Tab-separated table of C-alpha atoms in Angstrom:
chain	number	residue	atom	x	y	z
K	1274	GLY	CA	-3.926	9.493	10.300
K	1275	GLU	CA	-4.894	9.273	13.873
K	1276	SER	CA	-8.002	7.202	14.175
K	1277	VAL	CA	-8.390	6.959	17.897
K	1278	GLY	CA	-10.887	8.674	20.044
K	1279	LEU	CA	-10.345	9.452	23.668
K	1280	HIS	CA	-12.649	6.605	24.635
K	1281	LEU	CA	-11.929	4.086	21.918
K	1282	PRO	CA	-12.686	0.523	23.072
K	1283	THR	CA	-9.488	-1.406	23.560
K	1284	LEU	CA	-8.736	-5.105	23.356
K	1285	SER	CA	-5.467	-6.419	24.735
K	1286	VAL	CA	-4.306	-9.917	23.856
K	1287	GLN	CA	-1.184	-11.984	24.319
K	1288	GLU	CA	0.958	-12.573	21.304
K	1289	GLY	CA	0.021	-15.894	19.793
K	1290	ASP	CA	-3.514	-15.885	21.156
K	1291	ASN	CA	-6.609	-15.471	19.023
K	1292	SER	CA	-8.332	-12.081	18.966
K	1293	ILE	CA	-12.030	-11.471	18.554
K	1294	ILE	CA	-13.242	-7.980	17.756
K	1295	ASN	CA	-16.958	-7.369	17.862
K	1296	CYS	CA	-19.181	-4.889	16.111
K	1297	ALA	CA	-22.881	-4.172	16.337
K	1298	TYR	CA	-24.457	-2.664	13.264
K	1299	SER	CA	-27.615	-0.640	13.125
K	1300	ASN	CA	-29.288	-1.028	9.740
K	1301	SER	CA	-31.144	-4.275	9.186
K	1302	ALA	CA	-31.221	-3.456	5.462
K	1303	SER	CA	-27.421	-3.464	5.199
K	1304	ASP	CA	-26.245	-6.207	2.884
K	1305	TYR	CA	-22.514	-5.682	2.787
K	1306	PHE	CA	-20.040	-5.572	5.648
K	1307	ILE	CA	-16.342	-4.940	5.734
K	1308	TRP	CA	-13.460	-4.803	8.188
K	1309	TYR	CA	-10.585	-2.367	7.942
K	1310	LYS	CA	-7.334	-2.124	9.851
K	1311	GLN	CA	-5.800	1.287	10.483
K	1312	GLU	CA	-2.261	1.732	11.727
K	1313	SER	CA	-1.043	5.023	13.073
K	1314	GLY	CA	-0.372	7.522	10.303
K	1315	LYS	CA	-1.930	5.390	7.598
K	1316	GLY	CA	-5.221	5.026	5.823
K	1317	PRO	CA	-7.675	2.201	6.534
K	1318	GLN	CA	-6.519	-1.059	4.989
K	1319	PHE	CA	-9.011	-3.639	3.709
K	1320	ILE	CA	-8.983	-6.902	5.655
K	1321	ILE	CA	-12.049	-8.897	4.716
K	1322	ASP	CA	-15.649	-8.432	3.674
K	1323	ILE	CA	-18.855	-10.423	3.706
K	1324	ARG	CA	-22.245	-10.195	2.112
K	1325	SER	CA	-25.496	-10.724	3.944
K	1326	ASN	CA	-26.167	-14.009	2.170
K	1327	MET	CA	-23.246	-15.531	4.067
K	1328	ASP	CA	-22.632	-16.008	7.778
K	1329	LYS	CA	-18.932	-16.788	7.688
K	1330	ARG	CA	-15.986	-16.014	5.504
K	1331	GLN	CA	-12.338	-16.864	5.983
K	1332	GLY	CA	-9.174	-15.231	4.825
K	1333	GLN	CA	-5.568	-15.594	5.750
K	1334	ARG	CA	-5.547	-15.769	9.580
K	1335	VAL	CA	-8.831	-13.852	9.691
K	1336	THR	CA	-12.456	-14.926	9.844
K	1337	VAL	CA	-15.518	-12.731	9.737
K	1338	LEU	CA	-18.776	-13.923	11.257
K	1339	LEU	CA	-22.117	-12.320	10.568
K	1340	ASN	CA	-25.216	-12.800	12.708
K	1341	LYS	CA	-28.059	-10.975	11.041
K	1342	THR	CA	-30.563	-11.969	13.700
K	1343	VAL	CA	-28.845	-9.829	16.307
K	1344	LYS	CA	-27.086	-7.508	13.853
K	1345	HIS	CA	-23.644	-8.506	14.994
K	1346	LEU	CA	-20.375	-8.791	13.157
K	1347	SER	CA	-17.101	-10.152	14.464
K	1348	LEU	CA	-13.532	-10.368	13.267
K	1349	GLN	CA	-11.373	-13.205	14.466
K	1350	ILE	CA	-7.623	-13.004	14.099
K	1351	ALA	CA	-5.754	-16.237	14.633
K	1352	ALA	CA	-2.336	-16.354	16.310
K	1353	THR	CA	-2.146	-12.624	16.882
K	1354	GLN	CA	1.188	-11.023	16.001
K	1355	PRO	CA	2.731	-7.680	16.996
K	1356	GLY	CA	2.005	-6.388	13.510
K	1357	ASP	CA	-1.698	-6.816	14.174
K	1358	SER	CA	-1.635	-3.873	16.590
K	1359	ALA	CA	-3.928	-1.243	15.092
K	1360	VAL	CA	-7.412	0.172	15.239
K	1361	TYR	CA	-10.001	-2.049	13.575
K	1362	PHE	CA	-13.154	-0.635	12.017
K	1363	CYS	CA	-16.252	-2.418	10.872
K	1364	ALA	CA	-18.466	-0.795	8.267
K	1365	GLU	CA	-21.862	-1.572	6.801
K	1366	SER	CA	-23.643	-0.508	3.645
K	1367	GLN	CA	-26.478	-1.207	1.312
K	1368	GLY	CA	-25.099	-2.124	-2.060
K	1369	ALA	CA	-21.450	-1.703	-1.099
K	1370	GLN	CA	-21.468	2.020	-1.834
K	1371	LYS	CA	-21.951	4.380	1.089
K	1372	LEU	CA	-20.108	2.812	3.977
K	1373	VAL	CA	-21.106	3.682	7.532
K	1374	PHE	CA	-18.204	3.106	9.874
K	1375	GLY	CA	-18.226	2.009	13.474
K	1376	GLN	CA	-16.176	3.824	16.092
K	1377	GLY	CA	-13.291	1.379	15.952
K	1378	THR	CA	-11.541	-0.912	18.420
K	1379	ARG	CA	-7.892	-0.593	19.337
K	1380	LEU	CA	-6.080	-3.920	19.438
K	1381	THR	CA	-2.896	-4.059	21.479
K	1382	ILE	CA	-0.602	-7.066	21.617
K	1383	ASN	CA	1.217	-8.001	24.789
K	1384	PRO	CA	4.543	-9.789	24.315
O	787	ASP	CA	1.268	-2.481	-6.490
O	788	ALA	CA	-1.642	-0.180	-7.355
O	789	ARG	CA	-2.470	2.349	-4.651
O	790	VAL	CA	-4.533	5.435	-4.086
O	791	THR	CA	-2.263	8.448	-3.729
O	792	GLN	CA	-3.025	11.711	-1.985
O	793	THR	CA	-1.244	15.035	-1.878
O	794	PRO	CA	-0.198	16.818	0.187
O	795	ARG	CA	0.286	14.432	3.081
O	796	HIS	CA	0.345	17.295	5.553
O	797	LYS	CA	-0.970	20.831	5.315
O	798	VAL	CA	-0.842	23.591	7.876
O	799	THR	CA	-2.658	26.778	7.009
O	800	GLU	CA	-4.224	29.787	8.592
O	801	MET	CA	-7.908	30.359	9.011
O	802	GLY	CA	-9.456	31.887	5.927
O	803	GLN	CA	-7.003	30.399	3.470
O	804	GLU	CA	-7.995	28.126	0.601
O	805	VAL	CA	-6.973	24.499	0.834
O	806	THR	CA	-6.914	22.036	-2.053
O	807	MET	CA	-6.373	18.324	-1.516
O	808	ARG	CA	-5.744	15.956	-4.393
O	809	CYS	CA	-6.334	12.278	-4.931
O	810	GLN	CA	-5.279	9.911	-7.660
O	811	PRO	CA	-7.505	6.826	-7.604
O	812	ILE	CA	-6.320	3.415	-8.629
O	813	LEU	CA	-6.352	3.165	-12.412
O	814	GLY	CA	-9.625	1.687	-13.587
O	815	HIS	CA	-11.541	2.457	-10.413
O	816	ASN	CA	-14.492	4.575	-11.466
O	817	THR	CA	-15.957	5.444	-8.066
O	818	VAL	CA	-14.116	7.804	-5.738
O	819	PHE	CA	-14.994	8.759	-2.164
O	820	TRP	CA	-13.884	11.551	0.152
O	821	TYR	CA	-13.906	10.960	3.915
O	822	ARG	CA	-12.951	13.039	6.906
O	823	GLN	CA	-11.623	11.522	10.121
O	824	THR	CA	-11.576	13.254	13.480
O	825	MET	CA	-11.191	12.027	17.014
O	826	MET	CA	-14.703	13.058	17.913
O	827	GLN	CA	-16.646	12.021	14.803
O	828	GLY	CA	-14.606	9.144	13.476
O	829	LEU	CA	-14.759	8.459	9.734
O	830	GLU	CA	-17.419	10.447	7.912
O	831	LEU	CA	-18.321	10.296	4.238
O	832	LEU	CA	-18.202	13.724	2.625
O	833	ALA	CA	-18.922	12.995	-1.036
O	834	TYR	CA	-18.481	10.460	-3.789
O	835	PHE	CA	-18.291	10.325	-7.567
O	836	ARG	CA	-18.902	7.694	-10.175
O	837	ASN	CA	-17.472	8.084	-13.648
O	838	ARG	CA	-16.500	11.620	-12.577
O	839	ALA	CA	-20.107	12.626	-11.842
O	840	PRO	CA	-21.045	13.553	-8.279
O	841	LEU	CA	-23.448	11.017	-6.800
O	842	ASP	CA	-23.789	12.222	-3.258
O	843	ASP	CA	-22.293	15.167	-1.441
O	844	SER	CA	-24.800	15.340	1.375
O	845	GLY	CA	-22.087	14.886	3.975
O	846	MET	CA	-20.193	17.943	2.870
O	847	PRO	CA	-20.694	21.506	4.144
O	848	LYS	CA	-21.805	23.185	0.944
O	849	ASP	CA	-20.901	26.723	1.828
O	850	ARG	CA	-17.164	26.141	2.004
O	851	PHE	CA	-16.398	22.694	0.622
O	852	SER	CA	-16.375	21.617	-2.997
O	853	ALA	CA	-15.374	18.347	-4.609
O	854	GLU	CA	-14.633	17.738	-8.255
O	855	MET	CA	-13.212	15.122	-10.519
O	856	PRO	CA	-11.734	16.932	-13.512
O	857	ASP	CA	-10.587	13.672	-15.074
O	858	ALA	CA	-10.480	9.969	-14.309
O	859	THR	CA	-7.059	10.244	-12.678
O	860	LEU	CA	-7.680	13.193	-10.369
O	861	ALA	CA	-10.180	14.063	-7.668
O	862	THR	CA	-9.965	17.287	-5.692
O	863	LEU	CA	-11.451	18.500	-2.433
O	864	LYS	CA	-11.326	22.222	-1.821
O	865	ILE	CA	-12.088	24.217	1.296
O	866	GLN	CA	-12.539	27.957	0.969
O	867	PRO	CA	-12.323	29.619	3.395
O	868	SER	CA	-10.835	27.140	5.833
O	869	GLU	CA	-11.706	27.204	9.531
O	870	PRO	CA	-10.046	25.626	12.573
O	871	ARG	CA	-12.906	23.123	12.860
O	872	ASP	CA	-11.870	21.727	9.467
O	873	SER	CA	-8.707	20.327	11.037
O	874	ALA	CA	-8.833	16.584	10.412
O	875	VAL	CA	-7.382	13.847	8.277
O	876	TYR	CA	-9.021	13.676	4.860
O	877	PHE	CA	-9.043	10.363	3.055
O	878	CYS	CA	-9.780	9.492	-0.504
O	879	ALA	CA	-10.862	5.976	-1.448
O	880	SER	CA	-11.542	4.337	-4.778
O	881	LEU	CA	-13.847	1.429	-5.435
O	882	ILE	CA	-13.423	-1.722	-7.461
O	883	THR	CA	-16.185	-4.330	-7.372
O	884	ASP	CA	-17.391	-3.816	-3.793
O	885	THR	CA	-14.208	-2.898	-1.977
O	886	GLN	CA	-13.019	0.613	-1.201
O	887	TYR	CA	-9.276	1.135	-1.093
O	888	PHE	CA	-8.060	4.092	0.899
O	889	GLY	CA	-5.229	6.483	0.325
O	890	PRO	CA	-2.783	7.538	3.056
O	891	GLY	CA	-4.707	10.703	3.850
O	892	THR	CA	-4.002	14.425	4.076
O	893	ARG	CA	-3.590	15.734	7.600
O	894	LEU	CA	-4.968	19.266	7.636
O	895	THR	CA	-4.343	21.705	10.436
O	896	VAL	CA	-6.057	25.072	10.301
O	897	LEU	CA	-4.671	27.573	12.783
Protein backbone atom coordinates (compact mmCIF):
# COMPACT_ATOMS: atom_id res chain seq x y z
CA GLY A 1 0.00 0.00 0.00
CA GLU A 2 1.30 3.36 -0.87
CA SER A 3 2.03 5.25 2.29
CA VAL A 4 3.62 8.37 0.96
CA GLY A 5 2.17 11.78 0.79
CA LEU A 6 3.21 14.38 -1.70
CA HIS A 7 5.15 16.20 1.00
CA LEU A 8 6.39 13.33 3.11
CA PRO A 9 9.57 14.27 5.02
CA THR A 10 12.54 12.47 3.58
CA LEU A 11 15.82 11.40 5.13
CA SER A 12 18.68 10.33 2.90
CA VAL A 13 21.66 8.51 4.37
CA GLN A 14 24.71 6.72 3.07
CA GLU A 15 24.74 2.98 3.28
CA GLY A 16 26.55 1.97 6.43
CA ASP A 17 25.82 5.20 8.27
CA ASN A 18 23.47 5.47 11.22
CA SER A 19 19.98 6.88 10.64
CA ILE A 20 17.96 8.89 13.11
CA ILE A 21 14.27 9.43 12.46
CA ASN A 22 12.45 11.85 14.69
CA CYS A 23 8.85 12.14 15.74
CA ALA A 24 7.00 14.66 17.85
CA TYR A 25 3.90 13.40 19.58
CA SER A 26 1.00 15.46 20.78
CA ASN A 27 -0.68 13.79 23.74
CA SER A 28 1.12 14.10 27.05
CA ALA A 29 -1.12 11.33 28.40
CA SER A 30 0.16 8.80 25.85
CA ASP A 31 1.92 5.94 27.58
CA TYR A 32 2.80 3.65 24.72
CA PHE A 33 4.79 4.39 21.59
CA ILE A 34 5.65 2.28 18.61
CA TRP A 35 7.59 2.45 15.36
CA TYR A 36 6.51 0.80 12.15
CA LYS A 37 8.27 0.34 8.84
CA GLN A 38 6.25 0.30 5.64
CA GLU A 39 7.68 -0.83 2.33
CA SER A 40 5.93 -0.13 -0.92
CA GLY A 41 2.94 -2.40 -1.44
CA LYS A 42 3.04 -3.83 2.06
CA GLY A 43 1.41 -3.25 5.40
CA PRO A 44 3.17 -1.53 8.31
CA GLN A 45 5.68 -3.84 9.96
CA PHE A 46 6.40 -3.63 13.70
CA ILE A 47 9.93 -2.52 14.52
CA ILE A 48 10.10 -1.62 18.19
CA ASP A 49 7.97 -0.18 20.96
CA ILE A 50 8.48 1.56 24.26
CA ARG A 51 6.39 2.41 27.27
CA SER A 52 6.41 5.77 28.98
CA ASN A 53 8.17 4.40 32.05
CA MET A 54 11.29 3.92 29.93
CA ASP A 55 13.44 6.39 28.02
CA LYS A 56 15.40 3.96 25.88
CA ARG A 57 14.93 0.55 24.41
CA GLN A 58 17.17 -1.41 22.08
CA GLY A 59 16.48 -4.05 19.52
CA GLN A 60 18.48 -5.57 16.74
CA ARG A 61 20.21 -2.61 15.04
CA VAL A 62 17.46 -0.29 16.27
CA THR A 63 17.10 1.92 19.32
CA VAL A 64 14.10 3.97 20.35
CA LEU A 65 14.54 7.01 22.57
CA LEU A 66 11.70 8.70 24.38
CA ASN A 67 11.86 12.21 25.82
CA LYS A 68 8.61 12.86 27.61
CA THR A 69 9.62 16.35 28.67
CA VAL A 70 9.54 17.60 25.09
CA LYS A 71 7.23 14.88 23.76
CA HIS A 72 9.78 13.55 21.34
CA LEU A 73 10.46 10.09 20.05
CA SER A 74 13.32 8.95 17.87
CA LEU A 75 14.31 5.80 16.03
CA GLN A 76 17.96 5.08 15.48
CA ILE A 77 19.01 2.53 12.91
CA ALA A 78 22.61 1.42 13.08
CA ALA A 79 24.64 0.63 9.96
CA THR A 80 21.83 1.41 7.55
CA GLN A 81 21.35 -1.12 4.76
CA PRO A 82 19.53 -0.89 1.42
CA GLY A 83 16.75 -3.02 2.86
CA ASP A 84 16.03 -0.29 5.38
CA SER A 85 14.59 1.92 2.63
CA ALA A 86 10.94 2.46 3.53
CA VAL A 87 8.55 4.88 5.15
CA TYR A 88 8.78 4.89 8.94
CA PHE A 89 5.80 5.76 11.13
CA CYS A 90 5.69 6.54 14.80
CA ALA A 91 2.46 6.05 16.70
CA GLU A 92 1.26 6.89 20.18
CA SER A 93 -1.57 5.63 22.34
CA GLN A 94 -2.98 5.45 25.79
CA GLY A 95 -3.11 1.86 26.89
CA ALA A 96 -1.73 0.44 23.65
CA GLN A 97 -5.15 0.32 22.00
CA LYS A 98 -6.09 3.18 19.71
CA LEU A 99 -2.92 4.13 17.91
CA VAL A 100 -2.55 7.63 16.49
CA PHE A 101 -0.04 7.62 13.67
CA GLY A 102 2.35 10.32 12.59
CA GLN A 103 2.66 11.33 8.96
CA GLY A 104 5.69 9.17 8.31
CA THR A 105 9.26 9.76 7.15
CA ARG A 106 10.70 8.28 3.99
CA LEU A 107 14.18 6.86 4.46
CA THR A 108 16.30 6.49 1.34
CA ILE A 109 19.70 4.84 1.28
CA ASN A 110 22.46 6.10 -0.98
CA PRO A 111 24.96 3.48 -2.14
CA ASP B 1 4.97 -17.75 10.60
CA ALA B 2 1.63 -16.37 11.82
CA ARG B 3 0.33 -13.45 9.78
CA VAL B 4 -2.76 -11.38 9.31
CA THR B 5 -4.31 -12.12 5.93
CA GLN B 6 -6.59 -9.90 3.90
CA THR B 7 -8.67 -10.50 0.82
CA PRO B 8 -8.93 -9.31 -1.84
CA ARG B 9 -5.57 -7.63 -2.25
CA HIS B 10 -6.92 -5.39 -4.98
CA LYS B 11 -10.45 -4.35 -5.84
CA VAL B 12 -11.65 -2.09 -8.61
CA THR B 13 -15.33 -1.27 -8.64
CA GLU B 14 -17.76 1.28 -9.89
CA MET B 15 -19.41 3.93 -7.80
CA GLY B 16 -22.52 2.64 -6.10
CA GLN B 17 -21.39 -0.96 -5.88
CA GLU B 18 -21.04 -2.87 -2.62
CA VAL B 19 -17.54 -3.75 -1.50
CA THR B 20 -16.66 -6.34 1.13
CA MET B 21 -13.14 -6.69 2.49
CA ARG B 22 -12.12 -9.61 4.66
CA CYS B 23 -9.48 -10.12 7.30
CA GLN B 24 -8.25 -13.18 9.10
CA PRO B 25 -6.46 -12.15 12.30
CA ILE B 26 -3.60 -14.08 13.77
CA LEU B 27 -4.96 -17.05 15.69
CA GLY B 28 -5.41 -16.15 19.34
CA HIS B 29 -5.44 -12.41 18.79
CA ASN B 30 -8.72 -11.17 20.22
CA THR B 31 -8.57 -7.51 19.20
CA VAL B 32 -8.91 -6.53 15.55
CA PHE B 33 -8.56 -3.08 13.99
CA TRP B 34 -9.53 -1.61 10.63
CA TYR B 35 -7.49 1.27 9.21
CA ARG B 36 -7.65 3.28 6.02
CA GLN B 37 -4.57 4.80 4.41
CA THR B 38 -4.62 7.61 1.88
CA MET B 39 -1.99 10.00 0.62
CA MET B 40 -3.76 12.97 2.11
CA GLN B 41 -4.89 11.60 5.49
CA GLY B 42 -2.29 8.97 6.22
CA LEU B 43 -3.32 6.05 8.44
CA GLU B 44 -6.70 6.49 10.09
CA LEU B 45 -8.41 4.14 12.52
CA LEU B 46 -11.90 3.22 11.34
CA ALA B 47 -13.06 0.71 13.95
CA TYR B 48 -11.92 -2.02 16.28
CA PHE B 49 -13.29 -5.11 17.98
CA ARG B 50 -12.39 -7.10 21.04
CA ASN B 51 -13.63 -10.64 21.45
CA ARG B 52 -15.79 -9.97 18.37
CA ALA B 53 -17.64 -7.07 20.02
CA PRO B 54 -17.29 -3.60 18.52
CA LEU B 55 -15.43 -1.28 20.88
CA ASP B 56 -15.10 1.85 18.82
CA ASP B 57 -16.27 2.71 15.34
CA SER B 58 -16.17 6.46 15.70
CA GLY B 59 -13.73 6.79 12.82
CA MET B 60 -16.04 5.13 10.37
CA PRO B 61 -18.68 6.87 8.21
CA LYS B 62 -21.80 5.24 9.58
CA ASP B 63 -24.06 5.80 6.63
CA ARG B 64 -22.14 3.59 4.24
CA PHE B 65 -19.56 1.63 6.19
CA SER B 66 -20.14 -1.35 8.44
CA ALA B 67 -17.71 -3.61 10.25
CA GLU B 68 -18.44 -6.99 11.75
CA MET B 69 -16.67 -9.95 13.21
CA PRO B 70 -18.87 -12.98 12.60
CA ASP B 71 -16.38 -15.29 14.27
CA ALA B 72 -12.93 -15.20 15.83
CA THR B 73 -11.24 -15.98 12.51
CA LEU B 74 -12.98 -13.44 10.29
CA ALA B 75 -13.50 -9.69 10.32
CA THR B 76 -15.30 -7.89 7.52
CA LEU B 77 -15.51 -4.29 6.39
CA LYS B 78 -18.32 -3.44 4.02
CA ILE B 79 -18.98 -0.29 2.03
CA GLN B 80 -22.40 0.17 0.49
CA PRO B 81 -22.71 2.14 -1.68
CA SER B 82 -19.09 2.84 -2.53
CA GLU B 83 -17.94 6.28 -3.68
CA PRO B 84 -14.76 7.45 -5.42
CA ARG B 85 -13.60 9.12 -2.20
CA ASP B 86 -13.45 5.67 -0.59
CA SER B 87 -10.49 4.80 -2.80
CA ALA B 88 -7.66 3.94 -0.41
CA VAL B 89 -5.73 1.05 1.04
CA TYR B 90 -7.59 -0.64 3.87
CA PHE B 91 -5.58 -2.44 6.51
CA CYS B 92 -6.59 -4.88 9.15
CA ALA B 93 -4.43 -5.38 12.24
CA SER B 94 -4.69 -7.77 15.15
CA LEU B 95 -3.37 -7.23 18.64
CA ILE B 96 -1.42 -9.45 20.98
CA THR B 97 -0.21 -8.00 24.28
CA ASP B 98 0.40 -4.41 23.18
CA THR B 99 1.54 -4.82 19.61
CA GLN B 100 -0.64 -4.52 16.52
CA TYR B 101 0.33 -6.65 13.56
CA PHE B 102 -0.87 -5.48 10.19
CA GLY B 103 -2.07 -7.37 7.18
CA PRO B 104 -0.94 -6.60 3.62
CA GLY B 105 -3.95 -4.43 2.91
CA THR B 106 -6.71 -4.23 0.31
CA ARG B 107 -6.20 -1.57 -2.33
CA LEU B 108 -9.64 -0.27 -3.27
CA THR B 109 -10.29 1.83 -6.33
CA VAL B 110 -13.78 3.17 -6.87
CA LEU B 111 -14.35 4.57 -10.34
